[in-house]
Each structure stands twice: as C-alpha cells, then as structure tokens.
XYZ file of C-alpha atoms in Angstrom:
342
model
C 48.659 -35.298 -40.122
C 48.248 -31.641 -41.164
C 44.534 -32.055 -40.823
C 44.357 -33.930 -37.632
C 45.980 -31.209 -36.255
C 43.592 -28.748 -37.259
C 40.606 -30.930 -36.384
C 41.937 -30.964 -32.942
C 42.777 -27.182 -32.554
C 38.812 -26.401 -33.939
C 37.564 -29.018 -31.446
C 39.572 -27.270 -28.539
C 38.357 -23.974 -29.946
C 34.988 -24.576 -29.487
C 35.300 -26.087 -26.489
C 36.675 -22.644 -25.365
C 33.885 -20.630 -27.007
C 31.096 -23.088 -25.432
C 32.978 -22.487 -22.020
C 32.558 -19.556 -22.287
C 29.364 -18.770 -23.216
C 28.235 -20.959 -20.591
C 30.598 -19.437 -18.010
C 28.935 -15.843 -19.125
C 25.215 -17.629 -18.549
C 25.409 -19.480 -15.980
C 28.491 -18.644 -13.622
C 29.101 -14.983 -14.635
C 27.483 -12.450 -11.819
C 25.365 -9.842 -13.659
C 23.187 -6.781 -13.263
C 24.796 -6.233 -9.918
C 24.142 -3.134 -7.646
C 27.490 -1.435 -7.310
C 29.246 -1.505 -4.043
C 27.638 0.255 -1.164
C 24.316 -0.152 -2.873
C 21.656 -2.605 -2.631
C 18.422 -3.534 -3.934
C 14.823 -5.376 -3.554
C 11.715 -5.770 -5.226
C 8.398 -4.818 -4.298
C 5.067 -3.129 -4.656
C 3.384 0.679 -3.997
C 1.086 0.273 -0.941
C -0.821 2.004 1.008
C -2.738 1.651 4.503
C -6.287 0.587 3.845
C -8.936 2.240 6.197
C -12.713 0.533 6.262
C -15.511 3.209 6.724
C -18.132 2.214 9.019
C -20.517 3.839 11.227
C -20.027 3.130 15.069
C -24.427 2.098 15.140
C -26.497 0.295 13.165
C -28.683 1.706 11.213
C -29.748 2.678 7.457
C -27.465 4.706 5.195
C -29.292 7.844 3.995
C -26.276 9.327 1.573
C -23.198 8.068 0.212
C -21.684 11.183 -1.453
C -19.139 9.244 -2.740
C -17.714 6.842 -5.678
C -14.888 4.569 -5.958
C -12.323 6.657 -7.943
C -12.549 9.451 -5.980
C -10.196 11.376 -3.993
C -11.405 12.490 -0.963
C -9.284 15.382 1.438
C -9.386 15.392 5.427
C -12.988 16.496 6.611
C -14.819 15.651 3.603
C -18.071 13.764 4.406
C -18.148 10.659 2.831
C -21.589 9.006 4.264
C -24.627 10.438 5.964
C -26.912 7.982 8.055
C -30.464 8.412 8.558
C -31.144 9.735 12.652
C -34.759 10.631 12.357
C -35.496 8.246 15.364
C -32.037 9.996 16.908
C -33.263 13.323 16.375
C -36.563 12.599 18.085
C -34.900 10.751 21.123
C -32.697 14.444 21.040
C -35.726 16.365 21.408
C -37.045 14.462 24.148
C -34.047 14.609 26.022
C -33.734 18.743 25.612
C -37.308 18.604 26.795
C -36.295 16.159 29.711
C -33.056 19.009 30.438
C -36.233 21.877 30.603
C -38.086 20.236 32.558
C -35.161 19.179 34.868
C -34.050 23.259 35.265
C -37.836 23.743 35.931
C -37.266 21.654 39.112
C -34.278 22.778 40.264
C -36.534 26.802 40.227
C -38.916 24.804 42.411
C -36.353 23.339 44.637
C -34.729 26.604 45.043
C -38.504 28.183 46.175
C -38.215 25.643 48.357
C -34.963 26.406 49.833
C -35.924 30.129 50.282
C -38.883 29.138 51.905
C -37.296 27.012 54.305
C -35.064 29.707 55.386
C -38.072 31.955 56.070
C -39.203 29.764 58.446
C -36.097 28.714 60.073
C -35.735 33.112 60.227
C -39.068 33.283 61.834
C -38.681 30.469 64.185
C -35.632 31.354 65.721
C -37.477 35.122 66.126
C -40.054 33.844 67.915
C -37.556 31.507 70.379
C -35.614 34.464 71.054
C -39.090 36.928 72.299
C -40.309 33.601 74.303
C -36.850 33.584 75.726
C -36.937 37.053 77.092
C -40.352 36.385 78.351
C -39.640 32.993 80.206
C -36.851 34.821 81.793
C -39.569 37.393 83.221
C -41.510 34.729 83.891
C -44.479 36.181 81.543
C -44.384 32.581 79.520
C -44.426 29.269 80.765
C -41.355 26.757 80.071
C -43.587 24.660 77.729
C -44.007 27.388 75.402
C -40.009 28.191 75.338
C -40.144 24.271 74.960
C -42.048 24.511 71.710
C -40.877 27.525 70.098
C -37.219 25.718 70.667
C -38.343 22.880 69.161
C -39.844 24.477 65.705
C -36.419 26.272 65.263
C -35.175 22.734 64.817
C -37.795 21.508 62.892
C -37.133 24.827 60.740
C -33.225 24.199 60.343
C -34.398 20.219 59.099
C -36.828 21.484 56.670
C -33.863 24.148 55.622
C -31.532 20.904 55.225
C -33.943 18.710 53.107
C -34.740 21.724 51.278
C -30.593 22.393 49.975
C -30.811 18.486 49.757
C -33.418 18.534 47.392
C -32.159 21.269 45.567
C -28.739 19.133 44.947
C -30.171 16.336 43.583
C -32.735 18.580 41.408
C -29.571 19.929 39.867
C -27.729 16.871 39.845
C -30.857 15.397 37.553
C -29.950 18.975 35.449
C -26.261 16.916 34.601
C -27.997 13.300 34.086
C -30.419 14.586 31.749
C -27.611 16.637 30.097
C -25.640 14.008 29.337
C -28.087 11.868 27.908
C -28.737 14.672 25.652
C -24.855 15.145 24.954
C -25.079 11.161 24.171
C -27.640 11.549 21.276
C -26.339 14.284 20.082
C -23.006 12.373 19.710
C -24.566 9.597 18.096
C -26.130 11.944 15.455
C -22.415 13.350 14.943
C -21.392 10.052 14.449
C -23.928 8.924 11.886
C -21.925 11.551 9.624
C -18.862 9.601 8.333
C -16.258 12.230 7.677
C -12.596 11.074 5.776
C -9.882 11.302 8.683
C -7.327 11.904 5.990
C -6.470 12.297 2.713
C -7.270 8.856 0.305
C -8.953 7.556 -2.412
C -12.102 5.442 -2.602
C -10.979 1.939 -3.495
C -14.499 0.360 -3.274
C -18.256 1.423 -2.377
C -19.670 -1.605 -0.452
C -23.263 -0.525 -0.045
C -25.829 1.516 -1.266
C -28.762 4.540 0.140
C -31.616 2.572 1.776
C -28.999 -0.718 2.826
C -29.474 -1.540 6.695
C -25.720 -1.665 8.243
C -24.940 -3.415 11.562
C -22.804 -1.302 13.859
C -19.320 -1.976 12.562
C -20.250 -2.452 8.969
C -17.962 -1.626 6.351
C -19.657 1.282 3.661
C -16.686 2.270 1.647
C -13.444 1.284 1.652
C -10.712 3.956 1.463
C -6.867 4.126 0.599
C -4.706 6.440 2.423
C -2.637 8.485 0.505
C -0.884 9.866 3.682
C 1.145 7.176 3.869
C 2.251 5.398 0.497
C 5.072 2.869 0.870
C 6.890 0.135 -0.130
C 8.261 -2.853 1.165
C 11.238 -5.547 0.295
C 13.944 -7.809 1.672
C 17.185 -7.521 1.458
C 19.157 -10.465 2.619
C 21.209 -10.870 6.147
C 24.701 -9.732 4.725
C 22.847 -6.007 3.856
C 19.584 -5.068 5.637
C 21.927 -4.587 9.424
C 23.820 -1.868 6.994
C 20.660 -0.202 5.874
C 19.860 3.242 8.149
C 16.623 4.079 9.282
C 15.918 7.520 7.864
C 18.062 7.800 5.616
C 17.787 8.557 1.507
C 15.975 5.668 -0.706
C 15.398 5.643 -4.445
C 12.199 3.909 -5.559
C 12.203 2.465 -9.609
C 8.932 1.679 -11.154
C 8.015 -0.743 -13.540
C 5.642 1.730 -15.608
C 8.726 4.429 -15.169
C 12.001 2.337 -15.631
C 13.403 5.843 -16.629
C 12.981 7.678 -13.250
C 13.883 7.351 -9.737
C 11.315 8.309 -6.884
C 12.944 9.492 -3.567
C 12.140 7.575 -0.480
C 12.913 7.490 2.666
C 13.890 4.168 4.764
C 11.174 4.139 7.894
C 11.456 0.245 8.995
C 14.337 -2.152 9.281
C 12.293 -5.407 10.800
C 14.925 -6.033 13.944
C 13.932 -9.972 13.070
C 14.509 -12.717 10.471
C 12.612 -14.212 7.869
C 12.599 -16.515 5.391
C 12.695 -15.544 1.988
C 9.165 -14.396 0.924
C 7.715 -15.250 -2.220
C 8.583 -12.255 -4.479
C 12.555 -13.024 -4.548
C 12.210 -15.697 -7.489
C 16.408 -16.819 -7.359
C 17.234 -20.093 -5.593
C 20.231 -18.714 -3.922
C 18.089 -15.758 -2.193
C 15.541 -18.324 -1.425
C 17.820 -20.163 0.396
C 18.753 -17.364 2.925
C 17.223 -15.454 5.479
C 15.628 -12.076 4.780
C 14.803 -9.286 6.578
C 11.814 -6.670 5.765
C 12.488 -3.240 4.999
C 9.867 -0.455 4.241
C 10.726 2.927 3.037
C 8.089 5.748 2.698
C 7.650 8.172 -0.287
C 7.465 11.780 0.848
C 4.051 12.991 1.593
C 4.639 16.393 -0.250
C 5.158 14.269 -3.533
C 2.097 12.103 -2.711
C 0.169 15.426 -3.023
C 1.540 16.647 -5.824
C 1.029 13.435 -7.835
C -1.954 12.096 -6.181
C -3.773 11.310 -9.495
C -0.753 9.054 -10.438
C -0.745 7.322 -7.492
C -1.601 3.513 -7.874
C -1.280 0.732 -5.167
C -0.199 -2.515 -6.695
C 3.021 -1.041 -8.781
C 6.139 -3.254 -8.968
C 9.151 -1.706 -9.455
C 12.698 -1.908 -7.499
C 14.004 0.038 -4.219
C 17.618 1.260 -3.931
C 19.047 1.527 -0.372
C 22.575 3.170 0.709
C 24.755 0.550 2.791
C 26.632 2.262 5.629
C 30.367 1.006 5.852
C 32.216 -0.019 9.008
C 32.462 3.937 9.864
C 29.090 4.513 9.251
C 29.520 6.355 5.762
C 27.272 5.999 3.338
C 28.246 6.300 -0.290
C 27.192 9.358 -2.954
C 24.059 8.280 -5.706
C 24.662 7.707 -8.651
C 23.722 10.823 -10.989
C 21.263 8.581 -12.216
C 19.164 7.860 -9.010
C 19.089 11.838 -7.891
C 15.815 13.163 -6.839
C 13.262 14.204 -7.793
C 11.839 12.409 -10.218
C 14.645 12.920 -12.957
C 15.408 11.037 -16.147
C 18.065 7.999 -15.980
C 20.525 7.363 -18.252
C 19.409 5.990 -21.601
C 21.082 2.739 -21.096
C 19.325 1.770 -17.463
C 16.408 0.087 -16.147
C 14.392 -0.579 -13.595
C 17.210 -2.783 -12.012
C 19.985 -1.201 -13.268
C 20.910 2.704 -12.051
C-alpha cells in the first residue's frame, strides 16, 4: 500500500513538472517589451538614386568605382560632346553673325530717318513757295508724297531692326541649349552616397535615360517595421526611436519616427509568429540622424537586420522615460541584453 502511494505521488509529480515546463514553452509570454514600449524588426535602407545622362550618347569618363563614397558636387561621369561642342561653336558664330545684322538694320534705320528729315525739308520750302505761287501744286503734290514714302521706309526700317534683334534672342537660345546639353553630359552626385554598382564602362554607347552607376544615398538612411493595430495609432511622429543591430546587439542607435502609414496592412513577411501573422499591421519608418550618418559613413551598410524600439504615448499623450540601456548615442547595453531585449 505504502508503495502505491508513492508511485502515485511521483506520477502526479511529474505530471506537475511536465506542466510546467510546457506551460513555460509554450503558454508562458517571453522576451516582452516592457509597458509603454514596443518593438519591430527590420532592415538599414537607404533611397537608391540611378545615374543617367538626360542624351544619348558615349561615356568618355567614369571617375568612379563601386565602394566609393562620393560628397554633393562631385563629378561622377563625363560624356563625350565633341559633336556638342562643334554644334556650340556654330551657334556663337550664328549669335555674331545675328548682332552683325542687327548693326546693318540699325544703318538702315538711321538712314531712313535722313530721308524722312530731308523730305519733310523740302515739303516745307515747296510749301512756302506754292503759297507765293512760285511752284506749281504738282510739285507740293510730290514733295508731300515722298515725306510719306520717307516715314514708310522709316517704319520698315525699325521693323527690320526688331526682328534683326529678335533673331539676336533665337540664335541665343539655341546657343544657351547646347551649352546646357554639354552641362548636362557632366553627371555630378546631387548628394552625399555611396556607389553601389558601376553599370557601364568608357567607350559604352548609352541611350538617353540609361542607367551608368547606381548610387546609395546616405542622406537619408532608414528603417522600416510593423507594429501591429493595438500599438502603431500610439506611436508619435517625431518623436525619439532606438534602433538595435544585429552586428551590434550591445548598442542602441537613436532614431527618429518620420512615418506612421495612416493605412492597414497585412502582416508582411518579416514577422515570422502565427499570432502577428494573423493581424493587421501598419508600417512605420524612423530615420537615423543625418549628423551620425556622417560621422559613421564608412560603417554604414544597407541590408542590416536588427530591431527598432518605439515610445507608446498613453491616453494623456505621455510617453514613458528609456530605459538606461537604450540612451543615445551609441552607448553600451547592459551585459545581460540583446538585440530584442533592452
């Protein structure tokens, strides 16, 4: 009897103990943000910008390799504009020879009112005669009529001389055009980045539009998660964010929250639990500061996992205090946490 009795107290004891440990496994919430705190996985990013020249033509220089980081004004690709440069000659010539006509036209304008001077002269002494009768009405008549013919040839004259100077503009501009399209055939970096990939080579034909290099921006480096319905309408645009690395699980990068996606989503494929998979999500992106981009630009790397930690506001609008482990910048975290635990 004595040891049926103990048979059954071991069997309830390990009944207990397997309880337990599957309770602890299975049913038993762990790794947990604390309250007022939430989390999401995702990667480094950064905007990708294509380098391409705005005409076709062959690429004479690519001063460039992928690796490199390039700064705002740096010129990345030259393109060859020998047949540019000699259309941009003949259009400077085309501008002299247009400022040549408009001297002419003006000779022409000064001449005209010369004539129109003398004309009306002459009218006025066949006037005075005619009234003395010394001159017949037929020569008043004529002498009338050339001071009109005078103040016409004054009128085309000025006319000619507008559109002589209005061919000074047209000719301009098509020299300004060249002269653009030469600018453009020298590809300059519009921002800081780093060459990601070199997609041709010197000598390579490139239609207008043609991708040469391929650029990322470090001006704007970000990351992006979800966080489910019951937290992202807490998060606050602008406020503080603390981004965990994979390759760093001992630091915290400061962030800032930039996006809250004002729409919902189904769970995208990084969130790997059934429950999360089950609800909808909403995007978040949060920005690391520029000023730390710069200062750490040879660490940068797009393609980085790690985990972002958001404040929640309450009901008030309060947000809670980090933890000592997630304060900025860049600081150690406590021995005993991860990436997904602050």
């Amino acid at each position: 009897m004595t040891r049926r009795v103990s048979m059954i107290i071991l069997a309830i004891a390990l009944a207990g103990l397997m309880g337990f440990g599957a309770w602890t496994v299975l049913l038993k919430p762990s790794d947990l943000p604390p309250d007022g705190f939430s989390r999401g996985n995702g990667r480094i990013e950064a905007d990708l910008i294509d380098i391409s020249p705005r005409l076709a033509g062959r690429i004479a220089e690519i001063r460039v390799r992928e690796g490199d980081r390039v700064s705002k004004g740096d010129v990345l690709v030259v393109m060859d504009t020998a047949e540019l440069r000699a259309q941009l000659a003949r259009a400077e010539a085309a501008v002299e020879s247009a400022h040549a006509a408009v001297g002419v036209a003006s000779a022409q304008v000064d001449e005209a009112e010369a004539r129109l001077a003398l004309a009306e002269s002459e009218a006025t002494r066949t006037e005075r005669l005619a009234s003395r009768d010394i001159t017949s009405q037929a020569n008043l008549d004529i002498k009338r009529t050339e001071v009109s013919v005078a103040e016409a040839g004054l009128a085309a004259a000025h006319a000619t001389l507008r559109s002589r100077e209005r061919s000074v503009d047209a000719e301009a501009a098509a020299r300004d055009e060249i002269a653009a399209r030469i600018a453009d055939a020298t590809l300059h970096a519009e921002g800081a980045g780093r060459v990601l990939y070199r997609l041709a080579q010197p000598g390579e034909i490139i239609g207008a539009g043609g991708n040469i290099l391929t650029l990322a921006s470090l001006e704007d480096v970000y990351m992006e998660f979800f966080l489910p319905a019951a937290d992202a309408p807490r998060v606050v645009i602008g406020d503080e964010a603390r981004i965990v690395a994979d390759i760093m699980p001992d630091r915290a990068m400061p962030a800032q929250v930039m996006f809250v996606s004002p729409q919902a989503q189904f769970t995208p494929k990084q969130v790997e639990t059934l429950t999360e998979r089950e609800n909808l999500m909403f995007r978040i992106r949060v920005r690391v500061p520029p000023e730390l981009v710069e200062a750490r630009a040879d660490q940068v790397k797009t393609g980085v996992r790690g985990v972002v930690w958001v404040r929640l506001a309450d009901p008030d609008g309060h947000l809670p205090s980090w933890p000592v482990g997630l304060t900025p910048p860049l600081i150690d975290l406590p021995a005993t946490a991860g990436a997904d635990t602050p």
